[in-house]
Coordinates of C-alpha atoms (C1' of nucleotides) in Angstrom, one line a residue:
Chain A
X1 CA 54.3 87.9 44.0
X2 CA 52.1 87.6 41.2
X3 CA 48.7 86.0 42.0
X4 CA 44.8 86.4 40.7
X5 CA 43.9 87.9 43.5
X6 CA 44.6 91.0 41.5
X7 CA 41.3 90.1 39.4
X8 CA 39.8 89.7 42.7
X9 CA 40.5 92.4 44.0
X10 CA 39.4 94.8 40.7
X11 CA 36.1 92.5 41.1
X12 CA 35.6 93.8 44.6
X13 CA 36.4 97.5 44.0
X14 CA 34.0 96.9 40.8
X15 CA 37.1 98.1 38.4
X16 CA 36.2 95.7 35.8
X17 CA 34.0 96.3 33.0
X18 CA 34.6 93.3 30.5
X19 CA 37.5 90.8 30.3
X20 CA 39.0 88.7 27.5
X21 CA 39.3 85.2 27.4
X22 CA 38.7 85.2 31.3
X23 CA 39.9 82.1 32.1
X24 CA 42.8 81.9 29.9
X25 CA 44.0 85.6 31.5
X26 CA 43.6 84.3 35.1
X27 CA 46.2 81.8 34.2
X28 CA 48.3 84.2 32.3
X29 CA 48.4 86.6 35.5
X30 CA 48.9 83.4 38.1
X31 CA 52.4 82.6 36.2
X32 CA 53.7 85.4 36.6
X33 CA 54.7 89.4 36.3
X34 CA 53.2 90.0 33.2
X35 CA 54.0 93.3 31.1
X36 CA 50.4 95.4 30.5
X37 CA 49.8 98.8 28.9
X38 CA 47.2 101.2 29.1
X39 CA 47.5 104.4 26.3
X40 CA 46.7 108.0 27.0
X41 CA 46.1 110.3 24.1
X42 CA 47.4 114.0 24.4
X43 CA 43.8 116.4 23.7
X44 CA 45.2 118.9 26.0
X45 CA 48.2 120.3 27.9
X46 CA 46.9 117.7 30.8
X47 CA 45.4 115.1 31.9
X48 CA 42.0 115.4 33.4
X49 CA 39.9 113.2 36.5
X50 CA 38.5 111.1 33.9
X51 CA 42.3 109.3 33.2
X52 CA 42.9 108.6 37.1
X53 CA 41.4 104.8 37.0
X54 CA 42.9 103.4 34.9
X55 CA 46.4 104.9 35.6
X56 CA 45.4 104.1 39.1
X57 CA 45.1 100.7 37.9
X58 CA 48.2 100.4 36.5
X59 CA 50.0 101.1 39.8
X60 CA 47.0 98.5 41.4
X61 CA 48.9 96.1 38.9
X62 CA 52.6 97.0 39.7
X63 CA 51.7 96.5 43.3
X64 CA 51.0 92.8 42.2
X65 CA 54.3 92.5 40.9
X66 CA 53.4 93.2 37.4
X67 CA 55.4 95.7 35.0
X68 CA 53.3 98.8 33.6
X69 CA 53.7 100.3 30.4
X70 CA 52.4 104.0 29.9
X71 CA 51.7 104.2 26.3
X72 CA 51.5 108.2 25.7
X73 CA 49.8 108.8 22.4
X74 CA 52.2 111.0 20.4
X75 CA 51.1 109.4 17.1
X76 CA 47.0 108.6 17.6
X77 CA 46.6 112.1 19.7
X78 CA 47.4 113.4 15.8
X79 CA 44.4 111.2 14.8
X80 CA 42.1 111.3 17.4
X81 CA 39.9 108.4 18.6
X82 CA 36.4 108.3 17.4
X83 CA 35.0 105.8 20.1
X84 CA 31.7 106.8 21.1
X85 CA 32.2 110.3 19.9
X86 CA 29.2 112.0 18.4
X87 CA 31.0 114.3 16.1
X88 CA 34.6 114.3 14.7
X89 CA 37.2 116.4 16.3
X90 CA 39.4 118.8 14.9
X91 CA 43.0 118.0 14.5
X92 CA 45.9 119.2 16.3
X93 CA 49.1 120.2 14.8
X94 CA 51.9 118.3 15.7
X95 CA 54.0 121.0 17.5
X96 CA 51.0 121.1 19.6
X97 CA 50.5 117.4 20.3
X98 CA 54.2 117.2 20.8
X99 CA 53.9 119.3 23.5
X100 CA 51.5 118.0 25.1
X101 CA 52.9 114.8 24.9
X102 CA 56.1 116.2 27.3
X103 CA 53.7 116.9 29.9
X104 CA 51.5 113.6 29.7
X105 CA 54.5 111.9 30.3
X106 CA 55.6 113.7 33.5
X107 CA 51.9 113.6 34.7
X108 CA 51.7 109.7 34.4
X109 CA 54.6 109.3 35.8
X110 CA 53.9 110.5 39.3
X111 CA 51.3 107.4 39.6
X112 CA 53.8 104.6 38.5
X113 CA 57.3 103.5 40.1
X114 CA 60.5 103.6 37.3
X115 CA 62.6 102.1 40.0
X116 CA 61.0 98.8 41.5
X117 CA 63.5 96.5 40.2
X118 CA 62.2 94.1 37.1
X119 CA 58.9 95.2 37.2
X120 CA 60.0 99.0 37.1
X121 CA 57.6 101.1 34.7
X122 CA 58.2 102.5 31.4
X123 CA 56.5 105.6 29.5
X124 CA 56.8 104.4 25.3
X125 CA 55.6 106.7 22.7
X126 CA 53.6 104.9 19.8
X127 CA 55.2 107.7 17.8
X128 CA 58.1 106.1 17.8
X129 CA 57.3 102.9 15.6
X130 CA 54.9 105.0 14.2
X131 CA 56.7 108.0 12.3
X132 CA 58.8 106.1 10.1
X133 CA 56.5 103.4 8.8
X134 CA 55.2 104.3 5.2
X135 CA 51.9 104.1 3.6
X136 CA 52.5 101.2 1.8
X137 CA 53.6 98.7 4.6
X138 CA 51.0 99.8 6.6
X139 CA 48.4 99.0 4.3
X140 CA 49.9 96.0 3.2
X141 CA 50.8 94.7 6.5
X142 CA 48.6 95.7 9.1
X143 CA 45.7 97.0 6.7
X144 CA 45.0 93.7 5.5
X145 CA 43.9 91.7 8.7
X146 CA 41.5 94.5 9.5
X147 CA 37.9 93.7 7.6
X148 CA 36.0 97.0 7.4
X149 CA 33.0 94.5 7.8
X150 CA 33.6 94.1 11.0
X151 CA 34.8 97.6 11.9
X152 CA 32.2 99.2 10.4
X153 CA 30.1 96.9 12.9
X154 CA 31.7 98.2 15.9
X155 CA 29.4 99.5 18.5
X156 CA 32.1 102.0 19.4
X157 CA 31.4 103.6 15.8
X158 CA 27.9 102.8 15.2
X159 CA 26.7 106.3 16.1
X160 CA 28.9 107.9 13.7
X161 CA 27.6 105.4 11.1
X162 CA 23.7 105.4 12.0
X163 CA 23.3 108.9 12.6
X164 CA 22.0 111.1 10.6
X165 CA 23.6 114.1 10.1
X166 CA 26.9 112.9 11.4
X167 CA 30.1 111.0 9.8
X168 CA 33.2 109.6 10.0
X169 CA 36.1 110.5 8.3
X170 CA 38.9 107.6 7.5
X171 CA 41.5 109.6 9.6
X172 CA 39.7 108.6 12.5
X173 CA 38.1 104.9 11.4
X174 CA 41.7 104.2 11.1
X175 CA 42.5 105.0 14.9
X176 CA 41.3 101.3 15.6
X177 CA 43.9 99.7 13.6
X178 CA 46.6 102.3 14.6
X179 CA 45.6 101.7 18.4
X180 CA 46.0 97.7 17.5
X181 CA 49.4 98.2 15.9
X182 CA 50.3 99.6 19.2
X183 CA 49.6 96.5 21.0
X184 CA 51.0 94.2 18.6
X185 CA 54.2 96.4 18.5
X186 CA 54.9 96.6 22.4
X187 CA 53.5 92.9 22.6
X188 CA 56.9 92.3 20.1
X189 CA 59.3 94.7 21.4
X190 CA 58.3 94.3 25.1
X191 CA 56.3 91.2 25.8
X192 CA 53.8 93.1 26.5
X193 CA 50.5 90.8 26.6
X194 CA 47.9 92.2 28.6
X195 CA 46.0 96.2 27.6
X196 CA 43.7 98.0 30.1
X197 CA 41.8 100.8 28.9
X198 CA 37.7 102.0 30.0
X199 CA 35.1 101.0 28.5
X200 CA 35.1 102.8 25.8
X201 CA 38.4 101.2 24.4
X202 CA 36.7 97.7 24.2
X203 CA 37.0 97.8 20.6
X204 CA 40.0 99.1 19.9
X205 CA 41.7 96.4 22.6
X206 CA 40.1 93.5 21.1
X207 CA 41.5 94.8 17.4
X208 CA 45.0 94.5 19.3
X209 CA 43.9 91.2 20.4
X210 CA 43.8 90.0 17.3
X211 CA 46.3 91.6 15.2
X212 CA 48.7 90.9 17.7
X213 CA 47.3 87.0 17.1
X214 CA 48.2 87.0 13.5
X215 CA 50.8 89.3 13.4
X216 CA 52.9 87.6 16.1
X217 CA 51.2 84.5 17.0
X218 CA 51.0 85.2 20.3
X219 CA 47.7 85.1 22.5
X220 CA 47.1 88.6 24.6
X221 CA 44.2 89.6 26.7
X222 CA 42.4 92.8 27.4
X223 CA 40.4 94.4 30.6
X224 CA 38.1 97.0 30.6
X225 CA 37.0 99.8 33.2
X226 CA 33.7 100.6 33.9
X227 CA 33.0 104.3 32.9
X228 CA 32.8 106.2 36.0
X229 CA 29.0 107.3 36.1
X230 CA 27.3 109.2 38.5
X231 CA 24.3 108.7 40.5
X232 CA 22.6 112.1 39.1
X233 CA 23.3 111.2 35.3
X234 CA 25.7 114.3 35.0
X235 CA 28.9 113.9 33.6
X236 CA 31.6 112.6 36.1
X237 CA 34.2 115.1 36.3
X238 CA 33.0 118.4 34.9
X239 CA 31.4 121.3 36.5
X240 CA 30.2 124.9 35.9
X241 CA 34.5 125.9 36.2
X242 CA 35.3 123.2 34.0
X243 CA 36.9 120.1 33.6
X244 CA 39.4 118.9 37.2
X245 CA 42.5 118.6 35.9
X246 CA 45.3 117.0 37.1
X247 CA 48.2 119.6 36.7
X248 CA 48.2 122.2 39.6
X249 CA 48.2 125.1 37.7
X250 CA 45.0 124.0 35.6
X251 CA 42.9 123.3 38.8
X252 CA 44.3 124.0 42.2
X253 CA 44.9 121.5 45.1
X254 CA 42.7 123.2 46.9
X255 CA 39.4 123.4 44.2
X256 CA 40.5 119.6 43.2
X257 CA 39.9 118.6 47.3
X258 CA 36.8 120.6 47.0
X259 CA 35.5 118.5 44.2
X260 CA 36.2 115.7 45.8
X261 CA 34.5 116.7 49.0
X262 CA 31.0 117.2 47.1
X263 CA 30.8 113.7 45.9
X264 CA 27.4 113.0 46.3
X265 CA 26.1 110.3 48.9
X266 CA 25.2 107.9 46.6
X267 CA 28.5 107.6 44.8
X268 CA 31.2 108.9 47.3
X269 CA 31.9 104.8 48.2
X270 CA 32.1 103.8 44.6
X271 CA 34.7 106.2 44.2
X272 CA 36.5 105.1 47.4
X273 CA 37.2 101.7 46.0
X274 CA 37.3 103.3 42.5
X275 CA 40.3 106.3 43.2
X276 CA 41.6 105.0 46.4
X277 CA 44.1 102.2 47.9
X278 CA 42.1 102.0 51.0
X279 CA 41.2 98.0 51.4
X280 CA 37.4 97.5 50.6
X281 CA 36.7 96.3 53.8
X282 CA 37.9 99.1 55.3
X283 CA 35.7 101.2 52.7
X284 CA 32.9 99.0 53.8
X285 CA 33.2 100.3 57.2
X286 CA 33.2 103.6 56.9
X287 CA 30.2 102.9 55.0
X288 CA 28.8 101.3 57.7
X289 CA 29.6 104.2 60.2
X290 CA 28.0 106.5 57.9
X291 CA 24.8 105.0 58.1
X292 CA 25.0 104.5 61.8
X293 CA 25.8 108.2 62.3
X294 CA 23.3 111.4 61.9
X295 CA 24.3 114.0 60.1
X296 CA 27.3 114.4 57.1
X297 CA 29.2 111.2 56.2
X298 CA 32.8 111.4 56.9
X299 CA 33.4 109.9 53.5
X300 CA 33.7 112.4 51.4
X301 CA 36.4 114.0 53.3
X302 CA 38.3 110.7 53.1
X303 CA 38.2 110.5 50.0
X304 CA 39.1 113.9 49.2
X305 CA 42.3 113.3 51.2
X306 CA 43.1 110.5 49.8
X307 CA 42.8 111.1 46.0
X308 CA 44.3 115.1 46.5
X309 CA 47.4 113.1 48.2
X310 CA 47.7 110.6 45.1
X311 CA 47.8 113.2 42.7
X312 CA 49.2 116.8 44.6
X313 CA 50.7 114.7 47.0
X314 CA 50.6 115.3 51.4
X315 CA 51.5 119.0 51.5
X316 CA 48.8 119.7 49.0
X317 CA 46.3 117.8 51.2
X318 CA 47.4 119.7 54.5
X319 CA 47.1 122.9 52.6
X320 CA 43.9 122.3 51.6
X321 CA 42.1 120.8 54.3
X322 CA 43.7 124.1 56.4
X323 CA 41.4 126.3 53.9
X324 CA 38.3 123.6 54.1
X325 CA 38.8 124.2 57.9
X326 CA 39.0 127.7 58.5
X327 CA 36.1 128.3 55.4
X328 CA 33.7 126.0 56.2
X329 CA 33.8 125.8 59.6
X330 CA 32.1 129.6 59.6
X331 CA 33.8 131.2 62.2
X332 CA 36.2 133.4 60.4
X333 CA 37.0 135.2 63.1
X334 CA 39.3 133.2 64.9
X335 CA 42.0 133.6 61.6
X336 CA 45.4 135.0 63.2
X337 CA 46.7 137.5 60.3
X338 CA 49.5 134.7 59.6
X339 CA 46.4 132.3 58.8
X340 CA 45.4 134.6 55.9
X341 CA 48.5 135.0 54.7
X342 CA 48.5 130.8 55.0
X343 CA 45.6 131.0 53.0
X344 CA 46.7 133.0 50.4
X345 CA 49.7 130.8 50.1
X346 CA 47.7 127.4 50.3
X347 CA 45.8 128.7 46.9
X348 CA 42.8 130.1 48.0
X349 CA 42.2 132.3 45.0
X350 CA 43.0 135.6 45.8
X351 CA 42.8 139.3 44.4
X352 CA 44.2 142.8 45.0
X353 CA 41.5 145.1 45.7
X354 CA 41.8 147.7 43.1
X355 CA 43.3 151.1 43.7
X356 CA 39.6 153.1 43.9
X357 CA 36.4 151.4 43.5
X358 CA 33.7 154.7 43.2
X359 CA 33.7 154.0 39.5
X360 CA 33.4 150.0 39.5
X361 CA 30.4 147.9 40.9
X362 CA 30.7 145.1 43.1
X363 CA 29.3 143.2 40.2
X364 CA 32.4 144.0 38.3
X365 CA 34.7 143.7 40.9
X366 CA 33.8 140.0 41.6
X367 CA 33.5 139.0 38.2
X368 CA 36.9 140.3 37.1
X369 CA 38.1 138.5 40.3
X370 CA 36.5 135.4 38.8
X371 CA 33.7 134.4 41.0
X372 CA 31.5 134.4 38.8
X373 CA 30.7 134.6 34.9
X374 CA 28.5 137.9 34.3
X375 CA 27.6 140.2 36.9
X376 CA 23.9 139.1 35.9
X377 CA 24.9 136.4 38.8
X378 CA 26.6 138.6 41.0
X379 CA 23.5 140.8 40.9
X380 CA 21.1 137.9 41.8
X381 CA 22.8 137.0 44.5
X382 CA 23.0 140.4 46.4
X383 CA 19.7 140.7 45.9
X384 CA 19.2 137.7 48.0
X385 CA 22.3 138.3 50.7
X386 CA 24.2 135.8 49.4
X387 CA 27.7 138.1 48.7
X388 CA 29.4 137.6 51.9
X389 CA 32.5 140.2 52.7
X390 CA 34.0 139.3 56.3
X391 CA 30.7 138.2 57.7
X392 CA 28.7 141.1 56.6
X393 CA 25.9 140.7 54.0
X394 CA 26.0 143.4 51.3
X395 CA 22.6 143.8 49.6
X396 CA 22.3 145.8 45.8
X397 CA 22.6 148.9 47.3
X398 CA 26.0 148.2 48.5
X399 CA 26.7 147.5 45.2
X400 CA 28.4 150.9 44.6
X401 CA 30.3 151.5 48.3
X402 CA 33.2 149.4 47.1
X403 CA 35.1 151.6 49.0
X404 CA 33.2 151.8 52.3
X405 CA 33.3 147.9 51.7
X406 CA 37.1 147.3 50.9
X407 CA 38.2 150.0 53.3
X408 CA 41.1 149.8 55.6
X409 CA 38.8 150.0 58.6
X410 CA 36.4 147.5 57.0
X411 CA 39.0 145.3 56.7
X412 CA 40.3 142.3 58.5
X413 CA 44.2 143.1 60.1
X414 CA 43.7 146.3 58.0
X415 CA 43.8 144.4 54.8
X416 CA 42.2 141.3 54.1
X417 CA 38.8 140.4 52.7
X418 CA 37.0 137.3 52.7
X419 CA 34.2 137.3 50.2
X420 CA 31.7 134.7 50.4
X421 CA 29.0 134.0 47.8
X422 CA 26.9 131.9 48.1
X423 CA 27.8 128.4 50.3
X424 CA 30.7 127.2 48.8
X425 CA 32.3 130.1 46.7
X426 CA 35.2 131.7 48.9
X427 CA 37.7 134.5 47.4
X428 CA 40.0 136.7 48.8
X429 CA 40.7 140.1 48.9
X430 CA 43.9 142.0 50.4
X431 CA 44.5 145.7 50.1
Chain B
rG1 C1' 31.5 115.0 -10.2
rG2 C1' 25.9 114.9 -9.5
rU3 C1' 21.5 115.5 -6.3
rG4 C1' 19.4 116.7 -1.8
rG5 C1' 19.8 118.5 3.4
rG6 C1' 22.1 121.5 7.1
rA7 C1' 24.8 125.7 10.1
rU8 C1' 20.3 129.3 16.0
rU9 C1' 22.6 131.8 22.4
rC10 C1' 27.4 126.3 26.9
rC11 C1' 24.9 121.5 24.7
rC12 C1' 20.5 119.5 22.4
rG13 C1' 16.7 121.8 19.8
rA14 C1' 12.1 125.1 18.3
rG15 C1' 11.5 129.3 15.5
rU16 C1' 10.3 130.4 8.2
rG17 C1' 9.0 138.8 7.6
rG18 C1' 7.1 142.5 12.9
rC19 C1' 4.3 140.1 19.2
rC20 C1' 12.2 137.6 19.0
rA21 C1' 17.3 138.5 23.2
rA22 C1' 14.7 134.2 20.3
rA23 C1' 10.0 128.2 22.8
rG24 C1' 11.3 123.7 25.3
rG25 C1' 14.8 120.5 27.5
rG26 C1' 19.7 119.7 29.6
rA27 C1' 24.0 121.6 32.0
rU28 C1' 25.4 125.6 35.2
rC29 C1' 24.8 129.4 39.1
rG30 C1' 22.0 131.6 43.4
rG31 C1' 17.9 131.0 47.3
rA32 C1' 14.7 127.9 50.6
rU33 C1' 15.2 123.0 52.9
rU34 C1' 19.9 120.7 54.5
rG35 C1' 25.0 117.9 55.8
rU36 C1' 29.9 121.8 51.3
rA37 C1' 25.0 115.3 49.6
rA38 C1' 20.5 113.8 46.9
rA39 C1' 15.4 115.0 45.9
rU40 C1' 12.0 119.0 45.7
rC41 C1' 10.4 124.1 45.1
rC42 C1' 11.7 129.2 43.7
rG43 C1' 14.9 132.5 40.9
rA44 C1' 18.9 133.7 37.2
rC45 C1' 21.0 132.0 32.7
rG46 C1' 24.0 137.2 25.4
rC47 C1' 26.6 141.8 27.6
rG48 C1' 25.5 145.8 31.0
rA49 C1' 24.1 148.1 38.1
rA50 C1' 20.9 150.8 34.8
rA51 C1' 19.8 153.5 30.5
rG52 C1' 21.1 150.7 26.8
rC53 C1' 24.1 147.6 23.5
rU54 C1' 25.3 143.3 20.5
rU55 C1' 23.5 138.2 18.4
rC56 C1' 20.9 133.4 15.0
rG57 C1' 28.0 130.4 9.8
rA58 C1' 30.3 135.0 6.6
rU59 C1' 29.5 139.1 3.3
rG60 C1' 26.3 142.0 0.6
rG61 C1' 21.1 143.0 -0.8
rU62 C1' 15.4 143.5 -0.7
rU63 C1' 12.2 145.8 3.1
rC64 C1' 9.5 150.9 7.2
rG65 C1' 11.2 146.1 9.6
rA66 C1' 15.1 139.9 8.6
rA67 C1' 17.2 134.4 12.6
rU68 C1' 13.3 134.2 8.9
rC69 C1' 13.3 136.5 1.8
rC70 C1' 17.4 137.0 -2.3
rA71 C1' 22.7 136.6 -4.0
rU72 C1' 27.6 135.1 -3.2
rC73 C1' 31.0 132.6 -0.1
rU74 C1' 32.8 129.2 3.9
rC75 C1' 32.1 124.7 6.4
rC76 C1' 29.4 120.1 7.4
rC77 C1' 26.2 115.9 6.2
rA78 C1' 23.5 112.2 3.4
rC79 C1' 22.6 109.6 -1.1
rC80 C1' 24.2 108.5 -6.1
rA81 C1' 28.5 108.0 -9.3

RNA sequence: GGUGGGAUUCCCGAGUGGCCAAAGGGAUCGGAUUGUAAAUCCGACGCGAAAGCUUCGAUGGUUCGAAUCCAUCUCCCACCA
């Protein structure tokens, strides 16, 4: 059951960033299903791409026969974590947080099994040991093994200390030593002995470490996860429409498979072993066959598939590879009318042309449909035919026949539209 | 409590009376090239199809004219106590 080959395996896929007491955890791992925890902090109403390694890597360890522990934040998402943040962040109230909490623990949920016998996950809430504790006892008990020498020294801080022209408030230098009371407390209650987290949380594990040391006695270990960069130096995660979230309703199936799909050459095998289950050698072939092949790697699409049917699960995937297909394959012509409706149903966005258009611009019309931010772009791309409506270019001066355009005879079946701007932007239309 | 510094368009950051819708960089979007990739080049980037309209923490004021000067306020930061 449980065996280092775990480590092994994280080493291969590159899923670890730093380790405690490497050779003392090894040994920890070997005897046994040990109990580990990774926290997720509530910011927003859901979780985003950035919080799918490690919860990934939770499941990587339940598959090993060790029991996770998904620590939702319900008390530190009211402080907010100041590691390696340039500025400090407003506070939430706690109706707010609360409610976001419900949903974080739905989300992680999905990615970890609650019934897989004595290793079978839990969700905790470090609210819970959290709420009641006064002032007093905190200070006196966990306060004082915490030297603000060494906090203050902290790389994950540094920048708030150093820079000029930024600060730190004690609200959030004190999210270290809540963050260790967490460990210490499920290292108690649950045995718990082992804390994942990225990179970023290399601090605030090792403060766990060693509360959890003189608190309890007891000798836990910490691994990291490498931040997950891109090749470009952009941020991983975020584009012009936003941050990829994991709930639905935030970013569709279909625009989260299409993120994945544009992974650029250079890191689309990182993020196989990173976001996937595939075995590395199988990853190591396809990246083989890539290179052998001419032309578009099949890579992205694989992993795509993969990570939409992790997180929207198989019907999601079918659905939006459908859409991929009958988009991008640039032959609209052979949709059947039931394909459209498909479409529409599969969560292509889609719009009901308004009522009469002599008044309103194409400009308008698109972005009030969403495709764009200010008609400013809209504009720029007529001008260069790249507003496509069912395979017909429409310049500027077609910029006022919204009507001509989004006619009954114009119009696919009678009703449907596809509009196209530029390569990758697809929207629909229906009368 | 004291002293000093700051708040500029998505982000960073110039601008200290007219030439400012506001330099530069980043991000983003569109085009060419391509493979729904990267790199490169071109274009856009407050709102508006346009005429035009609205901005530089807030409110008032000085001025023919203010992001720039004055007053008050709000928030932030540093140092000292």
């Amino acid at each position: 059951m449980a065996n280092s080959n775990l480590i092994a395996e994280l080493q291969s896929r590159g899923l670890v960033a730093q380790m405690s007491s490497e050779d003392e955890l090894m040994e920890h791992l070997e005897k046994g299903s040990v109990t580990l925890y990774c926290g997720f902090d509530p910011t927003a109403d859901s979780l985003h791409i950035g919080s799918l390694v490690p919860l990934l890597t939770l499941r990587r360890f339940q598959d090993y026969g060790h029991k996770p522990l998904a620590l939702v934040g319900g008390a530190t998402g009211l402080i907010g974590d100041p590691s390696f943040k340039a500025q400090e962040r407003k506070l939430n109230d706690d109706s707010t947080v609360a409610g976001w909490v419900d949903k974080l623990k739905a989300q992680v949920s999905q990615f970890i099994s609650f019934d897989n016998g004595n290793n079978s996950a839990e969700v905790v809430n470090n609210l819970d040991w959290t709420r009641g504790m006064d002032v007093l006892s905190f200070l006196r008990d966990v306060g004082k093994h915490f030297s603000v020498n060494s906090m203050i020294a902290k790389e994950s801080v540094k920048q708030r200390i150093d820079r000029e022209g930024s600060g730190i408030s004690f609200t959030e230098f004190t999210y270290m030593i809540l963050q260790s009371f967490d460990f210490q407390q499920l290292n108690k209650s649950h045995g718990c002995t082992l804390q994942i987290g990225g990179s970023d949380q290399w601090g605030n594990i090792t403060g766990g470490i060693e509360l959890s040391r003189r608190m309890n006695g007891n000798q836990v270990f910490g691994i990291t996860l490498p931040l997950v960069t891109k090749s470009d130096g952009t941020k991983f995660g975020k584009t012009e429409s936003g941050t990829i979230w994991l709930d639905a309703t935030k970013t569709s199936p279909y625009a989260f498979y299409q993120f994945w799909m544009s992974t650029a050459d250079a890191d689309v095998y990182k993020f196989l072993r990173y976001f996937t289950f595939l075995d590395v050698e199988r990853i190591a072939e396809i990246e083989e066959e890539d290179k052998a092949a001419v032309g578009r790697p099949q890579a992205q699409g694989v992993l795509a598939e993969e990570v939409t049917r992790l997180v929207h699960g198989n019907d999601a995937v079918e659905a939006a590879k459908r859409i991929t297909e009958s988009l991008f394959s640039g032959d609209i012509s052979q949709l059947s009318e039931a394909d459209f409706e498909q479409l529409k149903q599969d969560g292509l966005p889609a719009t009901q042309v308004p009522g009469d258009l002599s008044d309103t611009p194409l400009t308008t019309l698109l972005v009030d449909a969403g495709m764009a931010n200010s008609g400013k772009q809209i504009k720029d791309a007529l001008q260069r035919d790249a507003v496509i409506v069912n395979d017909r270019a429409c310049g500027m001066s077609d910029n006022m026949s919204g009507n001509e355009i989004f006619s009954t005879e114009a119009g696919l079946f009678g009703k449907y539209f596809l509009v196209k701007l530029g390569k990758k932007k697809h929207h629909l239309f229906y009368l």
